[in-house]
Amino acid sequence: MIKSIRILLLVAFSFFSACAMAQTGSGEPSGASVEELVAKLTPEQRQVLGQLLETLASEVEDNAADAAAPRDFRAELGLAWQSYKAFLWSNITGFPDAVIGVGKTIHRIVTGDGPGLNLRFLAGLGITILFAWLVETVVERFVRTSREAGTHKGAGTYAGADNLGEQLSILLRALGRDLTGQISFSIAALIAIQFAFSDPTNGYVATIFIFYAILVYRFSAAILRFILAPFEPQYRLVTTDDWTAKFIYYHLVTIATFTGIVLFLISAMQRLSITGFAPLAFVSGIIVYGGIIYVSWRARDGLTTILRGGDNDVSPGLARMATWWPPLSIALIIFQYFAAQIAGATGSLDISAGAAVTVLAIIVSAPFLDTMMRGLVRHLVPNMQGEGPIAEAAYNETRHSYVRIGRVILFVILILISARLLGISIRSFAETGFGVQFAAKGFGFLMILAVGYLVWEFINLFVNRRLVTDIWEAATGESAEQGEGYGAGKSRMATVLPLVRMALQAVTITLTVLLALAQLGVNITPLLAGAGVLGLAVGFGAQTLVKDVVSGIFFLLDDAFRVGEFIDTGGIQGSVERISVRSLQLRHPNGPVHIVPYGEISKLTNHSRDYVIMKLKFTVPFDTDIEKVRKLFKKIGQEMMEDPAMADDFIQPFKSQGVAAVNDVGIVLRGKFMAKPGTQWVIRKQVYAKVQKAFDENGIHFARREVRVQMSPGGEMEIDEDQAQALAAAAAVAADGDTKS
């Protein structure tokens, strides 16, 4: 109060000083005259003038600070609610004026404010439409190469499409024919309007009538026929029944036609300076949004079927999303309606009717866009590598990754398009109040999460595609079914990639969470400091864990083992089944699983690296020809090397190593071969079979333990049956004792 009085006094003083100056001369003073005026002031007047300038500068700064300071969110919300109530009341009370305005508009168009009909306008409009229709007919007949050009009623029929490519080609040709006709119709109508109407107002009304009342209906019908094919189900891009397709088609075309007529009336009212178009737009918006909500709810089962598609292996997430999408889309439609209304009422965003309708169309078309995206994925995903359940599971996982990536990209694109249409940008967010800035931070938060999820899926997709070949070969190879151990391992890439995936996913999650929190305004510096302290605490308190992790890193750097290889860690043997950050999992040939921490491995023997040497022993009688056996072994080795089924598995052929030992049974011969790890068991079975067959063909017998009883020369002994059985039992006991010894 005191400050205000002080300002008034200073202004009064300035006013009287200006009056005094005005008495001395007129016009604006120059710089020299101002200096002369100030020089004539007394010291007291100069002091008062300085105080006046300081006070005015202070007030200007305070006002600027008040304008720049963000308003309280609650106060901003209350102000928005008051503005919306005023907006709502004005449109409700003004609706009778809108009805009157529509009547005036139609009367002005039909009569031209004259006593009778405006025959010149009506005739010009009729001639324009007739001329445009004739041009469209000529163009369609010129472009159409056959009668097979349509998927809607009365457009002819096609032969059945064998795949999605042919089906899409047929639909695109039909859509192209429709759009070509509409474009030619539009161009011909614009040309005819230039000659048929000399009055600019009549020409404008005719133009908006053709584009809004006619072409909006035709364009929407063509697009919906392309998507739904309501009259040709064999070419339908989406998975739904005939009733749903026709129900959605008829009702959406009706809503689009109503919207076009309303847009024509509003534009005509604005051109003719007739009031009431704002309440008309308000009530028409309620009707349009209500109609779309009705369609979404009535056809909810069909929309669920469209989202599920024709896939038999629908994931639980997709099943839940398909079930909840109809009510969720209704909630989004209601939210978009009120958001657009409040934004228009408060003036925070300038949203046009076309932008609002386009955003609404994006929400409604989301299930159809998702179906199209999945159809595109079916053609982009690589073919299944290999056969069997593991290859099929890898293929399905890759396909689902493509679908998830496509959905996220589609979601981001639709959000950005909607924001662009609504005039929303980061710069506009920064220039508005607290509430919209909070929404901007939420938008950035969602975008960061979307990008992080995309990176996560790309990592999974890259790793899975690199691993699928090794997984299939390891699972379908015969050596993997023997349970003998010493199998071939996977590649080093297949061993390291799972750990690399874990590391990259951990980094992705960490960076995404930190960036998302920073976007919301959270100070992440204390979080980073706390994470550093926690890391030090873990390092000092869990030295065994650190030892295991570090040892595992060096084992992997040395390429000491790979997944699938058979190793011995100093008493524990088994095939490497899984590798984690701190331990490895070994599967013993008999079935048990051993978990071995890296830090406890003092030495490691790898039995599956590079090659395997298999040595086989054969015992033959003492009178066997050793050279003949050597030649037989060599022949068997050559035959097996020439066998295409086993030639690639050999490194060195099967051959004889000569006499290994001589015992009381016979001569022990040894043969050997060198093969790739994991194939030695199959080769060993074939070697045994071929050696037995060769020995049999050449009269060579395997030595076996025998008990020989030598009689004195010339002696004869007659024994009865009981004595023979006793001798046989004694011989068996003696042979058994030799075996155990």
XYZ file of C-alpha atoms in Angstrom:
741
model
C 0.000 0.000 0.000
C 2.751 2.427 0.969
C 4.678 1.495 -2.137
C 1.628 2.184 -4.320
C 1.085 5.617 -2.752
C 4.742 6.365 -3.252
C 4.514 5.435 -6.914
C 1.418 7.606 -7.376
C 3.181 10.580 -5.837
C 6.222 10.070 -8.003
C 4.040 9.743 -11.096
C 2.207 12.905 -10.102
C 5.491 14.714 -9.723
C 6.560 13.495 -13.125
C 3.235 14.590 -14.604
C 3.604 18.116 -13.266
C 7.204 18.226 -14.412
C 6.069 17.153 -17.863
C 3.413 19.853 -17.834
C 6.042 22.390 -16.973
C 8.138 21.123 -19.823
C 5.159 21.244 -22.161
C 4.665 24.896 -21.359
C 8.173 25.641 -22.563
C 7.837 23.819 -25.837
C 6.062 21.075 -27.739
C 7.159 17.820 -29.299
C 9.439 15.141 -28.013
C 12.559 16.431 -26.338
C 15.886 15.550 -27.812
C 18.795 14.185 -25.865
C 20.245 17.668 -25.356
C 16.911 19.093 -24.166
C 16.527 16.236 -21.666
C 19.963 16.987 -20.277
C 19.090 20.671 -20.062
C 15.830 19.806 -18.275
C 17.614 17.610 -15.765
C 20.194 20.334 -15.226
C 17.438 22.787 -14.326
C 16.079 20.472 -11.592
C 16.888 21.118 -7.997
C 18.831 18.487 -6.006
C 15.624 17.429 -4.249
C 13.866 16.953 -7.594
C 16.770 14.930 -8.940
C 16.649 12.681 -5.869
C 12.913 12.124 -6.300
C 13.401 11.355 -10.008
C 16.079 8.772 -9.223
C 13.819 7.100 -6.663
C 11.033 6.996 -9.249
C 13.244 5.246 -11.804
C 14.468 2.713 -9.226
C 10.917 1.943 -8.095
C 9.669 1.466 -11.654
C 12.592 -0.837 -12.467
C 11.911 -2.875 -9.317
C 8.232 -3.234 -10.213
C 9.107 -4.378 -13.729
C 11.458 -7.031 -12.347
C 8.857 -8.252 -9.839
C 6.199 -8.542 -12.530
C 8.579 -10.421 -14.818
C 9.490 -12.805 -12.002
C 5.830 -13.421 -11.206
C 5.094 -14.148 -14.851
C 8.067 -16.494 -15.173
C 7.407 -18.391 -11.942
C 5.566 -21.692 -12.532
C 2.055 -21.803 -11.240
C 1.011 -24.306 -8.659
C -0.338 -27.496 -10.238
C -3.510 -27.403 -8.158
C -4.162 -23.784 -9.082
C -3.489 -24.542 -12.728
C -5.891 -27.484 -12.607
C -8.563 -25.335 -10.991
C -8.131 -22.660 -13.634
C -8.417 -25.284 -16.380
C -11.607 -26.653 -14.818
C -13.164 -23.188 -14.623
C -12.282 -22.544 -18.261
C -13.736 -25.882 -19.324
C -16.984 -25.272 -17.417
C -17.367 -21.926 -19.149
C -16.579 -23.572 -22.494
C -19.079 -26.360 -21.830
C -21.842 -23.979 -20.752
C -21.368 -21.698 -23.724
C -21.642 -24.609 -26.172
C -24.694 -26.108 -24.484
C -26.558 -22.826 -24.313
C -25.476 -21.935 -27.826
C -26.716 -25.134 -29.460
C -30.103 -23.616 -30.405
C -28.185 -20.902 -32.222
C -26.238 -23.653 -33.990
C -29.458 -25.257 -35.220
C -30.678 -21.897 -36.449
C -27.290 -21.275 -38.060
C -27.437 -24.588 -39.924
C -30.877 -23.672 -41.243
C -29.627 -20.269 -42.359
C -26.617 -21.851 -44.055
C -28.688 -24.331 -46.023
C -31.153 -21.584 -46.936
C -28.348 -19.292 -48.125
C -26.801 -22.069 -50.206
C -30.049 -23.229 -51.792
C -31.720 -19.854 -52.354
C -28.819 -17.441 -52.411
C -30.882 -15.039 -50.244
C -33.310 -14.707 -53.137
C -37.027 -15.380 -53.386
C -36.556 -18.715 -55.157
C -34.004 -21.431 -55.634
C -30.428 -20.550 -56.493
C -30.652 -22.411 -59.775
C -27.343 -21.106 -61.034
C -25.477 -22.532 -58.058
C -27.385 -25.812 -58.052
C -26.943 -26.268 -61.795
C -23.239 -25.463 -61.577
C -22.794 -27.956 -58.739
C -24.690 -30.645 -60.656
C -22.681 -30.049 -63.829
C -19.435 -30.153 -61.826
C -20.300 -33.474 -60.200
C -21.449 -34.969 -63.522
C -18.286 -33.838 -65.322
C -16.054 -35.184 -62.539
C -17.885 -38.515 -62.593
C -17.467 -38.840 -66.374
C -13.735 -38.102 -66.123
C -13.366 -40.652 -63.330
C -15.157 -43.290 -65.409
C -12.890 -42.684 -68.414
C -9.749 -42.833 -66.276
C -10.857 -46.050 -64.570
C -11.542 -47.746 -67.886
C -8.187 -46.605 -69.202
C -6.242 -47.833 -66.159
C -8.109 -51.073 -65.590
C -6.433 -53.914 -67.441
C -8.973 -56.579 -66.555
C -12.241 -57.092 -64.732
C -10.322 -58.419 -61.698
C -10.138 -55.118 -59.868
C -12.070 -54.938 -56.637
C -12.767 -56.511 -53.305
C -16.063 -54.792 -52.584
C -19.588 -55.498 -53.761
C -20.035 -55.406 -57.494
C -16.318 -55.163 -58.218
C -15.903 -58.593 -59.709
C -14.063 -61.587 -58.304
C -10.513 -62.856 -58.255
C -9.016 -66.250 -58.333
C -7.940 -67.385 -54.883
C -4.703 -65.884 -53.615
C -2.104 -68.465 -52.607
C -0.173 -66.346 -50.096
C -0.134 -62.994 -48.381
C 1.938 -61.420 -51.146
C -0.635 -62.187 -53.831
C -3.472 -61.240 -51.495
C -1.856 -57.903 -50.693
C -1.146 -57.299 -54.371
C -4.819 -57.819 -55.226
C -5.978 -55.489 -52.463
C -3.439 -52.822 -53.388
C -4.555 -52.900 -57.012
C -8.151 -52.452 -55.898
C -7.201 -49.620 -53.548
C -5.096 -48.002 -56.246
C -8.028 -48.133 -58.648
C -10.307 -46.494 -56.077
C -7.802 -43.777 -55.182
C -6.976 -43.117 -58.830
C -10.661 -42.595 -59.535
C -11.049 -40.277 -56.555
C -7.991 -38.233 -57.521
C -9.231 -37.856 -61.082
C -12.671 -36.945 -59.718
C -11.124 -34.241 -57.509
C -8.990 -32.741 -60.264
C -11.887 -32.697 -62.719
C -14.163 -31.108 -60.104
C -11.624 -28.357 -59.356
C -11.276 -27.598 -63.055
C -15.040 -27.537 -63.579
C -15.566 -25.236 -60.575
C -13.281 -22.629 -62.141
C -15.603 -22.390 -65.152
C -18.967 -23.063 -63.520
C -18.806 -20.466 -60.710
C -17.891 -16.832 -61.159
C -18.755 -15.956 -57.564
C -15.842 -16.905 -55.220
C -18.216 -17.716 -52.368
C -20.263 -20.116 -54.472
C -17.062 -21.696 -55.789
C -15.763 -22.169 -52.239
C -19.029 -23.744 -51.071
C -19.048 -26.105 -54.057
C -15.423 -27.089 -53.389
C -15.948 -27.935 -49.722
C -19.153 -29.794 -50.569
C -17.317 -32.052 -53.002
C -14.332 -32.656 -50.740
C -16.145 -32.968 -47.408
C -19.572 -34.344 -48.255
C -18.489 -36.658 -51.101
C -14.790 -37.496 -50.981
C -14.578 -38.060 -47.219
C -17.188 -40.798 -47.576
C -15.527 -42.344 -50.608
C -11.995 -42.222 -49.202
C -12.966 -43.771 -45.866
C -14.949 -46.497 -47.634
C -11.966 -47.347 -49.873
C -9.559 -47.589 -46.929
C -11.950 -49.743 -44.909
C -12.560 -52.032 -47.889
C -8.800 -52.466 -48.199
C -8.421 -53.388 -44.505
C -11.606 -55.347 -43.815
C -12.677 -56.638 -47.251
C -16.237 -56.971 -45.914
C -17.612 -58.450 -49.138
C -14.625 -60.639 -50.123
C -13.517 -62.552 -46.986
C -10.937 -64.610 -48.900
C -8.813 -61.444 -49.306
C -9.271 -60.121 -45.781
C -6.021 -58.941 -44.176
C -7.325 -59.275 -40.631
C -8.610 -62.383 -38.890
C -12.280 -61.826 -38.143
C -15.724 -63.056 -39.091
C -18.012 -61.549 -41.740
C -20.413 -60.000 -39.212
C -17.644 -58.058 -37.456
C -16.108 -56.896 -40.736
C -19.424 -55.648 -42.123
C -20.519 -54.132 -38.801
C -17.309 -52.122 -38.437
C -17.337 -51.163 -42.122
C -20.913 -49.851 -42.241
C -20.758 -47.984 -38.945
C -17.353 -46.373 -39.518
C -18.354 -45.295 -43.023
C -21.539 -43.785 -41.558
C -19.527 -41.930 -38.916
C -17.073 -40.685 -41.554
C -19.933 -39.477 -43.761
C -21.543 -37.647 -40.845
C -18.180 -36.066 -40.003
C -17.723 -34.894 -43.581
C -21.176 -33.294 -43.682
C -20.563 -31.523 -40.372
C -17.195 -30.228 -41.584
C -18.908 -28.928 -44.718
C -21.564 -27.096 -42.674
C -18.997 -25.591 -40.276
C -16.782 -24.384 -43.137
C -19.782 -22.948 -44.969
C -21.010 -21.155 -41.821
C -17.583 -19.599 -41.327
C -17.452 -18.502 -44.962
C -20.949 -17.040 -44.863
C -20.309 -15.351 -41.476
C -23.116 -17.250 -39.761
C -22.721 -17.820 -36.029
C -23.273 -21.077 -34.179
C -20.589 -23.277 -35.726
C -18.721 -23.748 -32.410
C -21.691 -25.400 -30.601
C -22.324 -27.434 -33.756
C -18.762 -28.757 -33.678
C -19.087 -29.506 -29.958
C -22.293 -31.530 -30.266
C -21.102 -33.263 -33.440
C -17.910 -34.279 -31.650
C -19.963 -35.914 -28.912
C -21.937 -37.840 -31.541
C -18.804 -38.970 -33.412
C -16.940 -40.064 -30.291
C -20.050 -41.762 -28.944
C -20.508 -43.653 -32.203
C -16.918 -44.904 -32.168
C -17.265 -45.981 -28.536
C -20.429 -47.873 -29.487
C -18.640 -49.641 -32.351
C -15.663 -50.541 -30.128
C -17.892 -52.008 -27.434
C -20.347 -53.808 -29.719
C -17.550 -55.371 -31.798
C -15.249 -56.069 -28.827
C -15.146 -59.819 -29.488
C -14.228 -59.219 -33.107
C -11.503 -56.735 -32.148
C -10.093 -59.308 -29.725
C -10.006 -61.866 -32.539
C -8.289 -59.368 -34.824
C -5.559 -58.744 -32.263
C -5.043 -62.440 -31.584
C -4.748 -63.117 -35.298
C -4.580 -66.582 -36.764
C -1.669 -67.730 -34.605
C -2.276 -70.884 -32.621
C 0.597 -70.248 -30.202
C -0.598 -66.919 -28.846
C 1.546 -65.726 -25.962
C -0.152 -64.997 -22.628
C 0.784 -61.330 -22.947
C -0.842 -61.017 -26.364
C -3.927 -62.864 -25.143
C -4.321 -60.455 -22.222
C -3.715 -57.425 -24.424
C -6.263 -58.642 -26.981
C -8.857 -59.168 -24.252
C -8.296 -55.794 -22.607
C -7.853 -53.718 -25.741
C -11.564 -52.889 -26.411
C -12.179 -51.343 -22.943
C -8.724 -49.771 -23.015
C -9.382 -48.215 -26.426
C -12.679 -46.816 -25.121
C -10.824 -45.278 -22.175
C -8.246 -43.787 -24.565
C -10.993 -42.359 -26.781
C -12.694 -40.724 -23.790
C -9.373 -39.377 -22.527
C -8.467 -38.007 -25.940
C -11.854 -36.310 -26.234
C -11.673 -34.537 -22.884
C -7.988 -33.691 -23.329
C -8.743 -32.039 -26.665
C -11.766 -30.220 -25.213
C -9.855 -28.924 -22.174
C -6.868 -27.926 -24.286
C -9.159 -25.999 -26.608
C -11.046 -24.392 -23.721
C -7.920 -23.241 -21.876
C -6.056 -22.261 -25.024
C -2.964 -24.235 -23.958
C -2.902 -26.093 -27.280
C -4.392 -25.148 -30.610
C -5.931 -28.441 -31.752
C -7.779 -28.446 -35.044
C -10.734 -30.679 -35.770
C -8.759 -32.555 -38.405
C -5.938 -33.293 -35.963
C -8.360 -34.542 -33.317
C -10.115 -36.790 -35.840
C -6.782 -38.146 -37.080
C -5.662 -39.009 -33.550
C -9.009 -40.693 -33.010
C -8.510 -42.684 -36.210
C -5.069 -43.786 -34.979
C -6.580 -45.146 -31.766
C -9.329 -46.982 -33.638
C -6.978 -48.445 -36.260
C -4.419 -49.765 -33.746
C -5.650 -53.411 -33.928
C -5.588 -53.361 -37.726
C -2.105 -51.827 -37.801
C -0.920 -54.488 -35.356
C -2.303 -57.227 -37.591
C -0.588 -55.753 -40.643
C 2.665 -55.491 -38.728
C 2.488 -59.165 -37.760
C 1.795 -60.097 -41.364
C 4.890 -58.161 -42.408
C 6.931 -59.911 -39.715
C 5.993 -63.309 -41.154
C 7.817 -62.330 -44.338
C 10.812 -60.676 -42.644
C 11.645 -63.360 -40.086
C 14.325 -65.813 -41.334
C 13.356 -69.369 -42.144
C 13.644 -72.021 -39.446
C 17.123 -73.542 -39.281
C 17.117 -77.282 -38.704
C 14.321 -79.504 -37.509
C 12.885 -80.682 -34.250
C 11.434 -79.011 -31.165
C 14.531 -76.960 -30.339
C 14.758 -75.458 -33.825
C 11.029 -74.743 -33.755
C 11.305 -73.097 -30.332
C 14.190 -70.929 -31.551
C 12.193 -69.921 -34.635
C 9.137 -69.008 -32.545
C 11.266 -66.979 -30.142
C 12.824 -65.085 -33.064
C 9.390 -64.422 -34.558
C 8.041 -63.172 -31.232
C 11.073 -60.880 -30.888
C 10.346 -59.404 -34.316
C 6.711 -58.869 -33.316
C 7.635 -57.192 -30.024
C 10.148 -54.926 -31.749
C 7.581 -54.044 -34.407
C 4.975 -53.239 -31.755
C 7.304 -50.910 -29.866
C 8.352 -49.131 -33.076
C 4.703 -48.850 -34.136
C 3.777 -47.491 -30.694
C 6.533 -44.857 -30.812
C 5.604 -43.814 -34.362
C 1.922 -43.447 -33.472
C 2.763 -41.438 -30.351
C 5.065 -39.113 -32.311
C 2.487 -38.664 -35.083
C -0.214 -37.892 -32.532
C 2.028 -35.414 -30.745
C 2.868 -33.779 -34.064
C -0.793 -33.474 -35.013
C -1.698 -32.033 -31.626
C 1.113 -29.485 -31.813
C 2.969 -30.995 -28.863
C 6.749 -30.676 -28.741
C 9.466 -30.504 -26.132
C 9.844 -26.778 -26.770
C 6.145 -26.142 -26.219
C 6.324 -28.220 -23.055
C 9.155 -26.095 -21.721
C 7.178 -22.901 -22.278
C 4.076 -24.022 -20.360
C 3.194 -24.548 -16.728
C 4.058 -27.218 -14.227
C 1.320 -29.651 -15.189
C 2.278 -29.832 -18.853
C 5.964 -29.989 -17.948
C 5.172 -32.977 -15.771
C 3.384 -34.554 -18.744
C 6.452 -33.813 -20.877
C 8.670 -35.600 -18.377
C 6.292 -38.536 -18.397
C 6.423 -38.594 -22.209
C 10.230 -38.582 -22.139
C 10.163 -41.286 -19.480
C 8.043 -43.532 -21.704
C 10.256 -42.889 -24.717
C 13.378 -43.862 -22.744
C 11.694 -47.056 -21.580
C 10.665 -47.830 -25.169
C 14.201 -47.323 -26.479
C 15.635 -49.423 -23.648
C 13.187 -52.213 -24.418
C 14.113 -52.067 -28.107
C 17.800 -52.403 -27.242
C 16.943 -55.368 -24.997
C 15.037 -57.113 -27.782
C 17.752 -56.441 -30.367
C 20.326 -58.004 -28.025
C 18.153 -61.101 -27.583
C 17.487 -61.307 -31.304
C 21.168 -61.037 -32.234
C 22.279 -63.647 -29.688
C 19.476 -66.098 -30.487
C 20.156 -65.985 -34.203
C 23.863 -66.678 -33.617
C 23.167 -69.517 -31.190
C 20.386 -71.354 -32.990
C 22.701 -73.268 -35.357
C 24.965 -74.583 -32.603
C 22.024 -75.489 -30.376
C 20.348 -77.463 -33.149
C 23.519 -79.332 -34.148
C 24.310 -80.216 -30.550
C 20.768 -81.438 -29.883
C 20.307 -83.482 -33.070
C 23.766 -85.007 -33.376
C 24.011 -88.735 -32.627
C 26.913 -88.201 -30.244
C 24.661 -86.159 -27.995
C 22.453 -89.212 -27.465
C 25.116 -91.687 -26.479
C 25.719 -90.591 -22.892
C 29.373 -91.615 -23.232
C 30.961 -88.244 -22.579
C 33.877 -86.767 -24.522
C 31.380 -85.142 -26.884
C 32.120 -82.302 -29.254
C 31.661 -78.827 -27.839
C 29.982 -75.821 -29.359
C 31.839 -72.911 -30.850
C 33.524 -70.342 -28.684
C 30.927 -67.825 -29.798
C 28.138 -70.070 -28.536
C 29.908 -70.315 -25.181
C 30.656 -66.633 -24.682
C 27.517 -65.080 -26.193
C 25.150 -66.027 -23.336
C 27.451 -64.290 -20.858
C 27.831 -61.314 -23.192
C 24.045 -61.156 -23.447
C 23.728 -61.124 -19.663
C 26.297 -58.335 -19.398
C 24.690 -56.234 -22.144
C 21.234 -56.716 -20.666
C 22.487 -55.673 -17.237
C 24.062 -52.541 -18.736
C 20.870 -51.820 -20.697
C 18.673 -52.123 -17.615
C 21.005 -49.958 -15.539
C 21.297 -47.181 -18.119
C 17.570 -47.247 -18.893
C 16.607 -46.967 -15.228
C 19.110 -44.173 -14.565
C 18.117 -42.173 -17.655
C 14.414 -42.657 -16.915
C 14.846 -41.462 -13.321
C 16.888 -38.495 -14.518
C 14.110 -37.640 -16.982
C 11.638 -37.563 -14.091
C 13.877 -35.107 -12.269
C 15.487 -37.541 -9.824
C 19.087 -36.710 -8.922
C 20.982 -39.874 -9.850
C 24.371 -38.735 -8.505
C 23.669 -40.110 -4.992
C 22.492 -43.348 -6.582
C 25.769 -43.712 -8.467
C 27.757 -42.924 -5.330
C 25.730 -45.444 -3.337
C 26.267 -48.072 -6.021
C 30.021 -47.467 -5.837
C 30.047 -47.863 -2.062
C 27.930 -51.008 -2.346
C 30.360 -52.424 -4.906
C 33.296 -51.848 -2.570
C 31.417 -53.486 0.291
C 30.611 -56.515 -1.841
C 34.210 -56.695 -3.025
C 35.596 -56.793 0.519
C 32.854 -58.887 2.091
C 32.453 -61.503 -0.643
C 36.011 -62.279 -1.625
C 35.124 -65.844 -2.571
C 32.495 -64.569 -4.978
C 34.973 -62.129 -6.492
C 37.522 -64.947 -6.785
C 35.008 -67.120 -8.624
C 34.009 -64.347 -11.021
C 37.583 -63.299 -11.807
C 38.703 -66.922 -12.263
C 35.798 -67.517 -14.624
C 36.753 -64.486 -16.692
C 40.295 -65.792 -17.171
C 39.065 -69.319 -17.950
C 36.879 -67.865 -20.699
C 39.680 -65.665 -21.991
C 41.945 -68.726 -22.179
C 39.181 -70.651 -23.974
C 39.679 -73.484 -21.488
C 36.282 -75.050 -22.129
C 33.142 -74.582 -24.143
C 29.539 -75.613 -23.772
C 29.177 -79.298 -24.667
C 32.802 -80.286 -24.067
C 33.747 -83.078 -21.666
C 36.161 -81.875 -18.990
C 37.791 -83.142 -15.811
C 38.244 -80.612 -13.012
C 40.346 -82.848 -10.804
C 37.991 -85.605 -9.775
C 34.735 -84.224 -11.177
C 33.992 -85.146 -14.766
C 31.165 -84.244 -17.063
C 29.989 -82.351 -20.118
C 29.722 -78.585 -19.761
C 25.988 -77.979 -19.783
C 25.725 -74.353 -18.695
C 28.087 -71.498 -17.897
C 27.146 -68.744 -15.464
C 28.990 -65.786 -14.001
C 30.497 -67.637 -11.021
C 30.212 -71.367 -11.782
C 29.774 -73.979 -14.450
C 27.368 -76.900 -14.578
C 28.729 -80.338 -15.498
C 26.563 -83.286 -16.538
C 28.126 -86.660 -15.699
C 27.636 -89.416 -18.313
C 25.518 -91.303 -15.767
C 23.190 -88.343 -15.288
C 24.162 -86.420 -12.113
C 24.781 -82.680 -12.356
C 27.820 -81.083 -10.694
C 28.019 -77.355 -9.900
C 31.666 -76.316 -9.842
C 32.659 -72.735 -8.840
C 35.472 -71.355 -10.952
C 37.582 -70.516 -7.916
C 37.761 -74.176 -6.878
C 39.198 -75.390 -10.183
C 42.930 -75.881 -9.628
C 43.512 -77.848 -12.822
C 41.331 -78.717 -15.779
C 41.554 -81.439 -18.409
C 39.600 -81.006 -21.628
C 38.812 -84.293 -23.385
C 36.931 -82.761 -26.321
C 39.306 -80.275 -27.861
C 40.512 -80.622 -31.455
C 40.619 -84.451 -31.811
C 40.147 -87.800 -30.050
C 42.328 -90.911 -30.421
C 40.470 -94.174 -29.869
C 42.574 -97.353 -29.289
C 40.877 -100.746 -29.602
C 42.214 -104.158 -28.495
C 41.512 -107.520 -30.141
C 42.708 -110.885 -28.756
C 43.375 -113.612 -31.348
C 44.747 -117.147 -31.024
C 48.497 -117.762 -31.004
C 48.507 -119.260 -34.478
C 46.914 -116.197 -36.137
C 48.706 -114.603 -39.105
C 49.551 -111.098 -37.762
C 50.374 -109.701 -41.204
C 47.010 -110.806 -42.527
C 45.249 -109.059 -39.648
C 47.238 -105.884 -40.353
C 46.086 -105.908 -43.966
C 42.488 -106.483 -42.909
C 42.624 -103.497 -40.518
C 44.075 -101.314 -43.261
C 41.354 -102.389 -45.681
C 38.653 -101.658 -43.104
C 40.120 -98.192 -42.517
C 40.141 -97.425 -46.244
C 36.544 -98.586 -46.656
C 35.374 -96.407 -43.779
C 37.235 -93.389 -45.155
C 35.380 -93.869 -48.432
C 32.004 -93.981 -46.665
C 30.372 -90.502 -47.093
C 28.531 -90.883 -43.797
C 31.774 -91.152 -41.798
C 34.512 -89.709 -43.989
C 34.165 -86.181 -42.572
C 34.412 -87.485 -39.006
C 37.818 -89.111 -39.484
C 41.082 -87.276 -38.990
C 43.236 -90.407 -39.386
C 41.859 -93.748 -40.623
C 41.620 -96.936 -38.636
C 44.858 -98.923 -38.804
C 46.805 -101.602 -36.978
C 49.382 -100.885 -34.312
C 50.675 -104.429 -34.224
C 51.034 -106.664 -31.216
C 50.291 -104.901 -27.959
C 50.732 -107.852 -25.580
C 50.779 -111.639 -25.273
C 48.934 -113.360 -22.451
C 47.861 -116.879 -21.579
C 44.796 -116.543 -23.812
C 46.333 -115.342 -27.038
C 47.935 -112.430 -28.851
C 46.545 -108.950 -28.102
C 46.470 -106.808 -31.256
C 45.716 -103.093 -31.137
C 44.174 -100.771 -33.688
C 43.517 -97.033 -33.500
C 41.904 -94.147 -35.316
C 41.756 -90.378 -34.837
C 38.373 -88.651 -35.115
C 36.567 -85.460 -34.316
C 35.343 -85.173 -30.713
C 31.920 -86.663 -30.212
C 32.013 -88.935 -33.268
C 34.310 -91.619 -31.870
C 31.488 -93.689 -30.390
C 29.674 -94.113 -33.687
C 32.925 -94.957 -35.460
C 33.900 -97.463 -32.754
C 30.642 -99.373 -33.221
C 31.251 -99.606 -36.957
C 34.860 -100.708 -36.456
C 33.848 -103.548 -34.139
C 31.191 -104.709 -36.567
C 33.496 -104.609 -39.597
C 36.370 -106.377 -37.796
C 34.082 -109.177 -36.671
C 32.760 -109.591 -40.201
C 36.259 -109.572 -41.743
C 37.563 -112.131 -39.245
C 34.622 -114.398 -39.952
C 35.148 -114.167 -43.721
C 38.869 -114.964 -43.401
C 38.621 -117.788 -40.873
C 40.094 -115.822 -37.989
C 38.592 -116.350 -34.568
C 38.749 -114.283 -31.447
C 40.654 -115.975 -28.649
C 38.663 -117.094 -25.662
C 39.632 -118.617 -22.369
C 39.795 -122.414 -22.422
C 40.609 -125.244 -19.948
C 42.500 -128.064 -21.623
C 42.905 -131.495 -20.044
C 45.820 -133.509 -21.381
C 45.736 -137.304 -21.029
C 48.778 -139.523 -20.768
C 49.889 -140.980 -24.096
C 47.950 -144.079 -24.972
C 45.808 -143.886 -21.883
C 42.136 -144.301 -22.103
C 39.642 -143.418 -19.465
C 36.058 -144.232 -19.457
C 33.927 -141.836 -17.460
C 30.289 -141.849 -16.796
C 27.868 -138.916 -17.027
C 28.307 -137.820 -13.401
C 32.080 -137.694 -13.763
C 31.773 -135.613 -16.956
C 29.606 -133.075 -15.177
C 32.090 -132.901 -12.291
C 34.986 -132.276 -14.692
C 33.009 -129.533 -16.479
C 32.258 -127.817 -13.169
C 35.910 -127.949 -12.126
C 36.962 -126.465 -15.457
C 34.450 -123.641 -15.064
C 35.749 -122.835 -11.591
C 39.307 -122.799 -12.849
C 38.424 -120.502 -15.749
C 36.539 -118.172 -13.441
C 39.518 -118.012 -11.124
C 41.807 -117.103 -14.008
C 39.409 -114.374 -15.064
C 39.309 -112.797 -11.616
C 43.051 -112.988 -11.283
